[in-house]
PDB file of C-alpha atoms and ligand atoms in Angstrom:
ATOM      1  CA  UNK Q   1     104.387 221.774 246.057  1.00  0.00           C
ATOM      2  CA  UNK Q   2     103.761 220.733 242.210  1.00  0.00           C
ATOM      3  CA  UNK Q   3     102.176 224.167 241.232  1.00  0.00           C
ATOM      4  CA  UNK Q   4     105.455 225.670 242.418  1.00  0.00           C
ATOM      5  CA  UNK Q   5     107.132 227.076 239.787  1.00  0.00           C
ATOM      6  CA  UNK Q   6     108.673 231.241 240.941  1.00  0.00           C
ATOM      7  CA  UNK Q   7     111.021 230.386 243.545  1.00  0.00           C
ATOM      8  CA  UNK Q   8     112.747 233.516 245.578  1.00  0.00           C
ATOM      9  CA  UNK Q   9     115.228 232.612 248.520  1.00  0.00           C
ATOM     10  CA  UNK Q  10     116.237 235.242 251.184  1.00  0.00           C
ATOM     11  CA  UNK Q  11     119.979 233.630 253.104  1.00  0.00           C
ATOM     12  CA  UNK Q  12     120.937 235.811 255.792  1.00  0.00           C
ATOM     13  CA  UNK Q  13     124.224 235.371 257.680  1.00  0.00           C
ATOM     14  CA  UNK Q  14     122.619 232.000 259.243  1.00  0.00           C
ATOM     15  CA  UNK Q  15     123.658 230.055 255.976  1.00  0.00           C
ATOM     16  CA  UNK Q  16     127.185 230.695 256.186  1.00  0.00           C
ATOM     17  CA  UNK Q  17     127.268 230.186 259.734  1.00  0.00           C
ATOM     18  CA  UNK Q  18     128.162 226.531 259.486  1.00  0.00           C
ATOM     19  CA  UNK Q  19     130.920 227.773 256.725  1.00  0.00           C
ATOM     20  CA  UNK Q  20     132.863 229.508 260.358  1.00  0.00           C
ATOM     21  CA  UNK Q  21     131.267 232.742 259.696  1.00  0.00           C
ATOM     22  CA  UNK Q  22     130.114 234.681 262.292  1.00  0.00           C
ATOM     23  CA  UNK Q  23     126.617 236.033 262.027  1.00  0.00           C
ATOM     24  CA  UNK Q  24     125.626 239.210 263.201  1.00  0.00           C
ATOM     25  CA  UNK Q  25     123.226 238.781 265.997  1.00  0.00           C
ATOM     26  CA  UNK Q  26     124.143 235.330 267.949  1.00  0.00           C
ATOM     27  CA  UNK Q  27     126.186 234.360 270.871  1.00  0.00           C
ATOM     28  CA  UNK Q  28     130.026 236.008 270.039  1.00  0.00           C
ATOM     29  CA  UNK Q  29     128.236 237.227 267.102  1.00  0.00           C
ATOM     30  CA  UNK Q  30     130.259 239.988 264.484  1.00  0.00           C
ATOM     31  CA  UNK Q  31     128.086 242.830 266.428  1.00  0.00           C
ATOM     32  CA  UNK Q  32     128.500 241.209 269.859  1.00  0.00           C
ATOM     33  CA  UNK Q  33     129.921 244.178 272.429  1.00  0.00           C
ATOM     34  CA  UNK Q  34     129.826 246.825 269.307  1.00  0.00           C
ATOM     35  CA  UNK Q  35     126.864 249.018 268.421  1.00  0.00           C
ATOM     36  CA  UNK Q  36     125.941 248.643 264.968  1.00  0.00           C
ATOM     37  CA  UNK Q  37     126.166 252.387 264.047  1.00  0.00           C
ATOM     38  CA  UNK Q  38     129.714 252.567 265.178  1.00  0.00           C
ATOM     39  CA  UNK Q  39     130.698 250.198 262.502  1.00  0.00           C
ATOM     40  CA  UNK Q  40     128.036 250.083 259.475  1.00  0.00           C
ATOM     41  CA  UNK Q  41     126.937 253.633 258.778  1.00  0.00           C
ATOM     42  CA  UNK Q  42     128.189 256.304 256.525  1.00  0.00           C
ATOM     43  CA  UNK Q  43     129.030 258.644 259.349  1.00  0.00           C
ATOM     44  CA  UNK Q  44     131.262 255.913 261.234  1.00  0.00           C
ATOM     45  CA  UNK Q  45     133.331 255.942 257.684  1.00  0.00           C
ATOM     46  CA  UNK Q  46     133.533 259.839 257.492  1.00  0.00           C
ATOM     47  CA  UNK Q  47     134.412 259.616 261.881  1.00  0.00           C
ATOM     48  CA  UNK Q  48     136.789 256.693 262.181  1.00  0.00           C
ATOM     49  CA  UNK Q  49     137.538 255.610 258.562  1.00  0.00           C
ATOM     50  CA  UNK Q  50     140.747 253.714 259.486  1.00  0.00           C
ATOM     51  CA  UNK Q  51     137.736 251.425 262.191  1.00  0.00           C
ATOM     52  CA  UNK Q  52     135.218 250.569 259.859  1.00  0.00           C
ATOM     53  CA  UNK Q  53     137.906 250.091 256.819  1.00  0.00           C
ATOM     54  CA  UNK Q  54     139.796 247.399 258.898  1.00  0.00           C
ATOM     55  CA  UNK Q  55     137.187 245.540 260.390  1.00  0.00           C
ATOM     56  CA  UNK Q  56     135.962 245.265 256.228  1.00  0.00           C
ATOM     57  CA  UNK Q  57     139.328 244.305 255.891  1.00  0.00           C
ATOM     58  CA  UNK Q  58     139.237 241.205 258.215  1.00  0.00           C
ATOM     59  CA  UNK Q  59     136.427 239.745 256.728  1.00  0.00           C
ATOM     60  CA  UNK Q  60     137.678 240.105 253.842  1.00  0.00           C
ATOM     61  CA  UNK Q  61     140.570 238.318 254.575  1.00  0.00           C
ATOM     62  CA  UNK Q  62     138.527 235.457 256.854  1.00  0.00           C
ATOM     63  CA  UNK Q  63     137.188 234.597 253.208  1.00  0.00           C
ATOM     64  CA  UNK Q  64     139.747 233.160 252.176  1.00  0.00           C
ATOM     65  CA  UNK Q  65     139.898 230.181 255.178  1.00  0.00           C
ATOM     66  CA  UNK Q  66     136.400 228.967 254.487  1.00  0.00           C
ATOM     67  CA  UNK Q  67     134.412 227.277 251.974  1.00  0.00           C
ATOM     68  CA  UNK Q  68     130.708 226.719 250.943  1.00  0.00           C
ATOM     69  CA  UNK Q  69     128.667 224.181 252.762  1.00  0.00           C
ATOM     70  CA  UNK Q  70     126.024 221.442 251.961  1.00  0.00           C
ATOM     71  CA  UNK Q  71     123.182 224.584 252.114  1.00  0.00           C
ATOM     72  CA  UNK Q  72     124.911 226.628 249.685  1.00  0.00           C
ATOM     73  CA  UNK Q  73     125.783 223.548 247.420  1.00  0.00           C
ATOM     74  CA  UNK Q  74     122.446 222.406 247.894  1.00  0.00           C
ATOM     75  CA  UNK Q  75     120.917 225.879 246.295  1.00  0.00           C
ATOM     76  CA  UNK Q  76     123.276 225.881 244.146  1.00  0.00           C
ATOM     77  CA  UNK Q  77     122.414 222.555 242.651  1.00  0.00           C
ATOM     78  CA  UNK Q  78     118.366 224.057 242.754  1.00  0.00           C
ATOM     79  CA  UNK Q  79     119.545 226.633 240.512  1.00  0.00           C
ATOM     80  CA  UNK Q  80     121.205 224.486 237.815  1.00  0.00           C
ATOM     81  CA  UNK Q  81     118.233 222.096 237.852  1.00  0.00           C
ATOM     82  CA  UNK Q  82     115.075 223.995 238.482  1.00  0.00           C
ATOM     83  CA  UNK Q  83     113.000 224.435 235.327  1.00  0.00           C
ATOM     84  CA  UNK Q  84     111.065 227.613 236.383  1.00  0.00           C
ATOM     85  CA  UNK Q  85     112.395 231.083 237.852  1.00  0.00           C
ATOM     86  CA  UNK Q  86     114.941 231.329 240.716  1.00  0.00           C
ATOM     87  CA  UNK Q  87     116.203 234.108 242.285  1.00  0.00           C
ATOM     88  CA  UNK Q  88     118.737 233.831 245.620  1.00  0.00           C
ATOM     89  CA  UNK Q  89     118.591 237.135 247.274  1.00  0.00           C
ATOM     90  CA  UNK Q  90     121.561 237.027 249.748  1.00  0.00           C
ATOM     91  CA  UNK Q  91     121.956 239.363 252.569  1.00  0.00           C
ATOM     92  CA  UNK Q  92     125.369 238.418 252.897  1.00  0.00           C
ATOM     93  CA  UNK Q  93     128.412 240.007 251.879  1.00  0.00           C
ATOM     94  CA  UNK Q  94     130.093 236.542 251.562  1.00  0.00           C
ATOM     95  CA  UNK Q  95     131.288 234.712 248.094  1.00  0.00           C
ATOM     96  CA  UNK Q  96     129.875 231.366 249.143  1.00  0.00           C
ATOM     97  CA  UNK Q  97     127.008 231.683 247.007  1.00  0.00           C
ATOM     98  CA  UNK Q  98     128.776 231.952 244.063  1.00  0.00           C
ATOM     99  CA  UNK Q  99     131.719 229.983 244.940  1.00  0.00           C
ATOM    100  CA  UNK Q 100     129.422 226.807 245.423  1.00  0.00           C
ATOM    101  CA  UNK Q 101     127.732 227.566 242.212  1.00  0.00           C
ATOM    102  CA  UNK Q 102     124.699 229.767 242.323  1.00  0.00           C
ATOM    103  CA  UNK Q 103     124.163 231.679 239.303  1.00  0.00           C
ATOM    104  CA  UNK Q 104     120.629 233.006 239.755  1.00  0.00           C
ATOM    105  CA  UNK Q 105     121.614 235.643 242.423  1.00  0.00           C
ATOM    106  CA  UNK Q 106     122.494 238.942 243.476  1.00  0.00           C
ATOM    107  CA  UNK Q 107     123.884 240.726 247.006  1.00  0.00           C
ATOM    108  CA  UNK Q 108     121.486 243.672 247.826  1.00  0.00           C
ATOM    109  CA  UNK Q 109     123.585 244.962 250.795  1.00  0.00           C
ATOM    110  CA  UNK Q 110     127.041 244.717 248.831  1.00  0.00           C
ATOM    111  CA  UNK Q 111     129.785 242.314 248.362  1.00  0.00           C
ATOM    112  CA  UNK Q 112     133.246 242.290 250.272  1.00  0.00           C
ATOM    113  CA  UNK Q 113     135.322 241.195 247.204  1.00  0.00           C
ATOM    114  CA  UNK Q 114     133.889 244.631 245.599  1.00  0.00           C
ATOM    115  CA  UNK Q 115     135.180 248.130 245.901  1.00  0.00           C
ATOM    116  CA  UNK Q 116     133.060 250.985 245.607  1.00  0.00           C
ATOM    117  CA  UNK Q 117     135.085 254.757 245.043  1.00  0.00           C
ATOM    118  CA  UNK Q 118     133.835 257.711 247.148  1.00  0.00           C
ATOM    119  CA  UNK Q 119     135.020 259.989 244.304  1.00  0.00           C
ATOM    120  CA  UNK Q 120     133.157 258.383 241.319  1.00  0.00           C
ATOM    121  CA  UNK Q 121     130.756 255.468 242.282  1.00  0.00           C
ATOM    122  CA  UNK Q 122     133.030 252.947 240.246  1.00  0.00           C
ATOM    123  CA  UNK Q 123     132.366 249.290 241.866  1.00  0.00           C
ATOM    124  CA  UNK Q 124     135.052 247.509 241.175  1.00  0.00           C
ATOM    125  CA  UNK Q 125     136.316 243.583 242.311  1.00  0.00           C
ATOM    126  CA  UNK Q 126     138.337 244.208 244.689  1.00  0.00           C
ATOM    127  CA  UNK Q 127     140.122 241.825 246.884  1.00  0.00           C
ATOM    128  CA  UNK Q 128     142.939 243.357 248.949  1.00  0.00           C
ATOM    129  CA  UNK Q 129     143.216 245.382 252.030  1.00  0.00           C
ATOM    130  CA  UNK Q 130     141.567 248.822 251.996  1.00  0.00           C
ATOM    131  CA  UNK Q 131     143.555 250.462 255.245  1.00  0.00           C
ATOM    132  CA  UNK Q 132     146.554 250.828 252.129  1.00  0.00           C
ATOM    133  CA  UNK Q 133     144.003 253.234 250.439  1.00  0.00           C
ATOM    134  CA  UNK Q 134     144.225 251.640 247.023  1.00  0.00           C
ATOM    135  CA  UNK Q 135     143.350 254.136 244.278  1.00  0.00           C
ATOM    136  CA  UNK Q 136     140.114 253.452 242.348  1.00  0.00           C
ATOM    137  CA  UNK Q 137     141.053 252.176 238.541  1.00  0.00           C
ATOM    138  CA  UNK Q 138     138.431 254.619 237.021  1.00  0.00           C
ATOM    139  CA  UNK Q 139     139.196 257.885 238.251  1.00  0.00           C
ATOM    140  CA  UNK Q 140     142.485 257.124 240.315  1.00  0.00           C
ATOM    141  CA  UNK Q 141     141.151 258.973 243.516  1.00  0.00           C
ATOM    142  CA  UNK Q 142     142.062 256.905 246.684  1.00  0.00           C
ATOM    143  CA  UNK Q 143     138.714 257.218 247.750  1.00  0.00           C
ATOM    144  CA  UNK Q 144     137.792 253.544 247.521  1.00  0.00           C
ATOM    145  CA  UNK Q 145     135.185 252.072 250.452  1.00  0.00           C
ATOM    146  CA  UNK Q 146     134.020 248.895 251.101  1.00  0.00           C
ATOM    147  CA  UNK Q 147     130.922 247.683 248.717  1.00  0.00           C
ATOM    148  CA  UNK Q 148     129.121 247.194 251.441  1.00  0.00           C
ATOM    149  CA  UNK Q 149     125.398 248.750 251.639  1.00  0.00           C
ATOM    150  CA  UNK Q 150     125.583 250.295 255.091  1.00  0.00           C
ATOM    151  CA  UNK Q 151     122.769 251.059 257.576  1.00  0.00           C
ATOM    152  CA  UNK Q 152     120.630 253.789 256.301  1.00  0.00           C
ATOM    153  CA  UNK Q 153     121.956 253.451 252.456  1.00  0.00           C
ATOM    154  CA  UNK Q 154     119.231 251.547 249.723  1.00  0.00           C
ATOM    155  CA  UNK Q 155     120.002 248.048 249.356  1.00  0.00           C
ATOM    156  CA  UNK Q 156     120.905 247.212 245.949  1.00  0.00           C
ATOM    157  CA  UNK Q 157     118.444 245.347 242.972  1.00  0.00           C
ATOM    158  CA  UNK Q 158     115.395 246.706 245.162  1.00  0.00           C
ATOM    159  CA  UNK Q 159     113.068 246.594 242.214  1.00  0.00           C
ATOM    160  CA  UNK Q 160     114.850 243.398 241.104  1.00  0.00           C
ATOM    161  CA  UNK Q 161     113.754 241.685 243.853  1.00  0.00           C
ATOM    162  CA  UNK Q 162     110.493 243.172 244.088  1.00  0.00           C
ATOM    163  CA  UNK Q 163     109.364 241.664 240.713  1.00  0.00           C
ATOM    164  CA  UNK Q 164     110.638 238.514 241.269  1.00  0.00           C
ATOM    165  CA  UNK Q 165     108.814 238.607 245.049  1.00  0.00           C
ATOM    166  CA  UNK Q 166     105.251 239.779 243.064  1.00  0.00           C
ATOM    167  CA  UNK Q 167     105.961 236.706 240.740  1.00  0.00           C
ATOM    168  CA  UNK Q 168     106.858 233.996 243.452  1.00  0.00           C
ATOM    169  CA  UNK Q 169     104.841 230.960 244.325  1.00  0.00           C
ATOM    170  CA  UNK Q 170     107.236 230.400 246.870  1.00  0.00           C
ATOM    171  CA  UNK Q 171     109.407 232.174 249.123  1.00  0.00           C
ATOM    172  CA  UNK Q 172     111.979 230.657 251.406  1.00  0.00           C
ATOM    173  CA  UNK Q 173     114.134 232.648 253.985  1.00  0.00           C
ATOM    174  CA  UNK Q 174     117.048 230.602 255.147  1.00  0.00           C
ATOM    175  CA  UNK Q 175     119.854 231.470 257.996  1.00  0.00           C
ATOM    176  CA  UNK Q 176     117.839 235.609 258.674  1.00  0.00           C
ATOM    177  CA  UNK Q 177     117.304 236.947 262.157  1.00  0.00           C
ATOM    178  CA  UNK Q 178     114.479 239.120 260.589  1.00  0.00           C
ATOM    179  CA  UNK Q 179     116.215 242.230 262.169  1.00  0.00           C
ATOM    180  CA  UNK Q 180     116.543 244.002 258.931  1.00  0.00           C
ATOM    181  CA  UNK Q 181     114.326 245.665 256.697  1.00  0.00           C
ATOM    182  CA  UNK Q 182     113.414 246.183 253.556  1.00  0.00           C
ATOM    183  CA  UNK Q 183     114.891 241.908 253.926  1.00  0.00           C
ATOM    184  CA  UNK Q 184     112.314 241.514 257.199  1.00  0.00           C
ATOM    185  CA  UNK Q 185     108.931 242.547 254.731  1.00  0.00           C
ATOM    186  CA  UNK Q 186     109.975 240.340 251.969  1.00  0.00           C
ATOM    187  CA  UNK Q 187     107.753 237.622 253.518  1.00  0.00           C
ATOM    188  CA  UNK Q 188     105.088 239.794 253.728  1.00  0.00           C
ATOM    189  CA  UNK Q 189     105.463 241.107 250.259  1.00  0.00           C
ATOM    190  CA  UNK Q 190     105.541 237.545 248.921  1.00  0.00           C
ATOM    191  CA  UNK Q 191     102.460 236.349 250.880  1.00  0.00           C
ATOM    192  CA  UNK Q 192     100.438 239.573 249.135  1.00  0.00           C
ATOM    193  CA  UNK Q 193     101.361 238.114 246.133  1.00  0.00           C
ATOM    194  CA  UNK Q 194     100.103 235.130 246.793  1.00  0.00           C
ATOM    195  CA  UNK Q 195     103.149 232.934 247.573  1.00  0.00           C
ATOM    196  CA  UNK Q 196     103.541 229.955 249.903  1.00  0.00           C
ATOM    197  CA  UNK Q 197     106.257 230.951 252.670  1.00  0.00           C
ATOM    198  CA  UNK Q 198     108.474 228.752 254.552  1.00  0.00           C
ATOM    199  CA  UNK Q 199     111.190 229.568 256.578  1.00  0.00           C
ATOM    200  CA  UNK Q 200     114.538 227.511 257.343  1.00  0.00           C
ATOM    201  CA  UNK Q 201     116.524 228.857 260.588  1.00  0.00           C
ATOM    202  CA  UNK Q 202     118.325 227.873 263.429  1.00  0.00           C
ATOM    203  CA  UNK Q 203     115.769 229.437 265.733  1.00  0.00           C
ATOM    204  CA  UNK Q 204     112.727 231.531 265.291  1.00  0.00           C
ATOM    205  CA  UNK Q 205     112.985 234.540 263.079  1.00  0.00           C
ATOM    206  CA  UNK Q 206     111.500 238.086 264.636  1.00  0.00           C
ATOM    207  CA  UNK Q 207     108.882 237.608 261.307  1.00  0.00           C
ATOM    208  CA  UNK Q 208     108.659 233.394 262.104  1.00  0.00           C
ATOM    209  CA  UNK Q 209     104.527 234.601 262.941  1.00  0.00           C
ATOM    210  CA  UNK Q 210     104.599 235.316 259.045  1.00  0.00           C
ATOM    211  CA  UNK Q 211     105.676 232.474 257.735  1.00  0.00           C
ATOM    212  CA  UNK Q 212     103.046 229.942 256.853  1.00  0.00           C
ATOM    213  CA  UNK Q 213     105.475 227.288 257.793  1.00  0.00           C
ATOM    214  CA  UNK Q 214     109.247 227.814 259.836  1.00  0.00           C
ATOM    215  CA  UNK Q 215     111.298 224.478 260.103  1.00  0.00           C
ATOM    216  CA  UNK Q 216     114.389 224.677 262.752  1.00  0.00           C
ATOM    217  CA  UNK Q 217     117.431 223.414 262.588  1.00  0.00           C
ATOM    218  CA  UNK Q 218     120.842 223.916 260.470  1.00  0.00           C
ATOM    219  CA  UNK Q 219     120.901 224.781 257.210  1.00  0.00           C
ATOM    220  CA  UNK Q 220     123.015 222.255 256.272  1.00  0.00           C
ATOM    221  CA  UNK Q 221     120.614 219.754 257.148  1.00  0.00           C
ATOM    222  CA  UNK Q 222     117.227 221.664 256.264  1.00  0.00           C
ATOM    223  CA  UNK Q 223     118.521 223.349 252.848  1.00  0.00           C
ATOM    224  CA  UNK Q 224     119.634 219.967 251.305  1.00  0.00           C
ATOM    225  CA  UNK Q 225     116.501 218.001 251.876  1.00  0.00           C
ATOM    226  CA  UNK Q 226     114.280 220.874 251.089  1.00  0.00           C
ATOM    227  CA  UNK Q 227     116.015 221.450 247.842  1.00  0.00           C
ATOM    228  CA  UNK Q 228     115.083 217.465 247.237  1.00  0.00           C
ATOM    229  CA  UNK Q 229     111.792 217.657 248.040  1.00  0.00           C
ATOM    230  CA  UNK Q 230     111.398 220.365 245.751  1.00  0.00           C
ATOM    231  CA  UNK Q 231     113.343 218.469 242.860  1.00  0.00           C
ATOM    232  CA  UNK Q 232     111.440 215.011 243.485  1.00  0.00           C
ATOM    233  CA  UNK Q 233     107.651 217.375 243.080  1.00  0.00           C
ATOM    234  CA  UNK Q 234     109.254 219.302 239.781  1.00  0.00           C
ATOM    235  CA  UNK Q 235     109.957 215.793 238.215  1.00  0.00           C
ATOM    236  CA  UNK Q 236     106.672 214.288 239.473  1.00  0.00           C
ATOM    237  CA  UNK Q 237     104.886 217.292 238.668  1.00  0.00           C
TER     238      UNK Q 237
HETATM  239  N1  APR U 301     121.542 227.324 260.215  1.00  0.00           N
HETATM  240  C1  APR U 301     120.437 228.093 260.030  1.00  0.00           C
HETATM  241  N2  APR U 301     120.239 229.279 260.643  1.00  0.00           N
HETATM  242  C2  APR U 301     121.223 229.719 261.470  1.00  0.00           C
HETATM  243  C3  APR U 301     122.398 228.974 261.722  1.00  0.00           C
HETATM  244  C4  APR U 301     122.531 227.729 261.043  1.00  0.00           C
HETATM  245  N3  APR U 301     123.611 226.958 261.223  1.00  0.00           N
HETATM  246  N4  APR U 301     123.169 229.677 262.612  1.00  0.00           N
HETATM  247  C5  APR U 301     122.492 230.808 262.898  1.00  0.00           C
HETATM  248  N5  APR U 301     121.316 230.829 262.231  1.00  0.00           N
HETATM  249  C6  APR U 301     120.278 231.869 262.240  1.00  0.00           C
HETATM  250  C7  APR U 301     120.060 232.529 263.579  1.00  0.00           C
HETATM  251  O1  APR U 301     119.062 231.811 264.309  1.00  0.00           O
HETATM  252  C8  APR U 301     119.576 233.932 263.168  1.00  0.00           C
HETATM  253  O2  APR U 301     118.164 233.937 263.026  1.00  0.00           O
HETATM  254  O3  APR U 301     120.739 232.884 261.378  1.00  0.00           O
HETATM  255  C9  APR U 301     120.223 234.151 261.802  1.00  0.00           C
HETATM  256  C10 APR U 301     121.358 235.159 261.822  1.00  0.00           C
HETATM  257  O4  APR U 301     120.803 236.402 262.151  1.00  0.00           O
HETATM  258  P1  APR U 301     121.727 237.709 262.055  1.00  0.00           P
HETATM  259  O5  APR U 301     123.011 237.452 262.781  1.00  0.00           O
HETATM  260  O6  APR U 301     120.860 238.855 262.474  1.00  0.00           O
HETATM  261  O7  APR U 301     122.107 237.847 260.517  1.00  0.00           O
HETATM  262  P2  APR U 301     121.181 238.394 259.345  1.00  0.00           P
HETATM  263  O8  APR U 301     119.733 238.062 259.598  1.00  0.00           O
HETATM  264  O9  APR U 301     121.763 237.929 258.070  1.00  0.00           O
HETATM  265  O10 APR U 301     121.382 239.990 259.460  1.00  0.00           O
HETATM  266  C11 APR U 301     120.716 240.772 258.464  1.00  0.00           C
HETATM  267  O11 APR U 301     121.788 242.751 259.375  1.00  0.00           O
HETATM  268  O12 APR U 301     123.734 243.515 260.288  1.00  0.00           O
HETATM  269  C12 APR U 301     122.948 243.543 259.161  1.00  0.00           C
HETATM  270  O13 APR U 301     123.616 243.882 256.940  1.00  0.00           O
HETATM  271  C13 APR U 301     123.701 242.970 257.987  1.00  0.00           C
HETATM  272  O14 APR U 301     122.920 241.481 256.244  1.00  0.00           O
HETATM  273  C14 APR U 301     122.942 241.694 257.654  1.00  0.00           C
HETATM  274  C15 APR U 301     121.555 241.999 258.187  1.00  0.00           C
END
């Protein structure tokens, strides 16, 4: 681990799991019984806006009954004390990230506590309920949608995370099913490069074969003594 220095970490919903948020793909997961395309696409908005607005709207709302755990306060601690570059790339929509203390970060498929208007492209904080069909604060349309990078839209920060994932020594994918791309090649992307891979997970990831190493277990106990070893080798180093 010393000639680690480029760090990027991919958290799916897996890391906030242990926070009492649902992931997508598990046992009474968020998509359990509902097809993903009736939900998260751009044509489930323009077919059954008042559907996809208020199940936005509940998560929205569950945010404020949960907290960060020991993974995100562990990465979050990485990030104020790692000398070299860091970049969390976070699947999730979640603030527990940021509300643990990550600075070195960014959402690439949206945020919940952000608005984005249909009219003029505005993203704005937002942290209400959208079924009242707020009006957006830049052009006053009441067009607003949730921030939230649905299936077949571009993730946000691609070519963001693309430099940081052609400068990595490391890679580590915490808490991701490996169902969705462009998030699924980033391990592949990061091994082309030349980075060490390791990936973190309750169970094996669709992409685990890509991975040079996968550890299992929660992320609340594999993120916090990962994020020591990794302090202990920068100090020895
Ligand atoms: N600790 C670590 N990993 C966990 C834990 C835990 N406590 N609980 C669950 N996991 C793992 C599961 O084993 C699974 O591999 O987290 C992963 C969750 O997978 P998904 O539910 O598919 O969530 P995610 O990979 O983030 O989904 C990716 O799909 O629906 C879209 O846009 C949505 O960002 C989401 C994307």
């Amino acid at each position: 681990m010393a000639d680690i220095e480029n760090i990027v970490v991919l958290t799916g919903a897996g890391i906030s799991a242990e926070s009492g948020l649902a992931t997508f793909r598990g046992p009474d997961g968020l998509w359990e019984g509902r097809r993903v395309d009736e939900i998260c696409t751009p044509e489930a908005l323009a077919t059954d806006r008042a559907l996809v607005l208020d199940f936005y709207d509940q998560r929205r709302r569950a945010l404020g009954g949960v907290g960060p755990n020991a993974a995100h306060r562990a990465l979050a601690f990485l990030d104020q004390h790692w000398p070299g570059e860091l970049l969390i790339v976070t699947q999730n929509v979640d603030d527990l990230h940021e509300r643990a203390g990550a600075k070195r970060m960014l959402h690439m498929h949206g945020e919940l506590l952000s608005a984005l208007c249909g009219a003029c492209g505005e993203r704005s904080r937002f942290d209400g309920d959208m079924i009242d069909g707020p009006r957006c604060a830049a052009c006053g349309r009441n067009e607003l949608r949730p921030d939230i990078v649905f299936f077949g839209e571009m993730p946000y920060e691609m070519e963001r995370i693309e430099h940081a994932l052609m400068e990595a020594n490391l890679l580590v994918s915490i808490g991701t099913s490996g169902a969705v791309y462009p998030a699924a090649g980033f391990v592949q992307m990061a091994r082309h490069a030349g980075a060490d891979t390791l990936e973190l997970n309750l169970d094996p990831s669709a992409g685990s074969v890509y991975f040079h190493e996968t550890r299992l277990g929660p992320a609340s106990v594999l993120v916090p003594a990962w994020v020591e070893d990794m302090l202990a080798s920068a100090v020895s180093a």
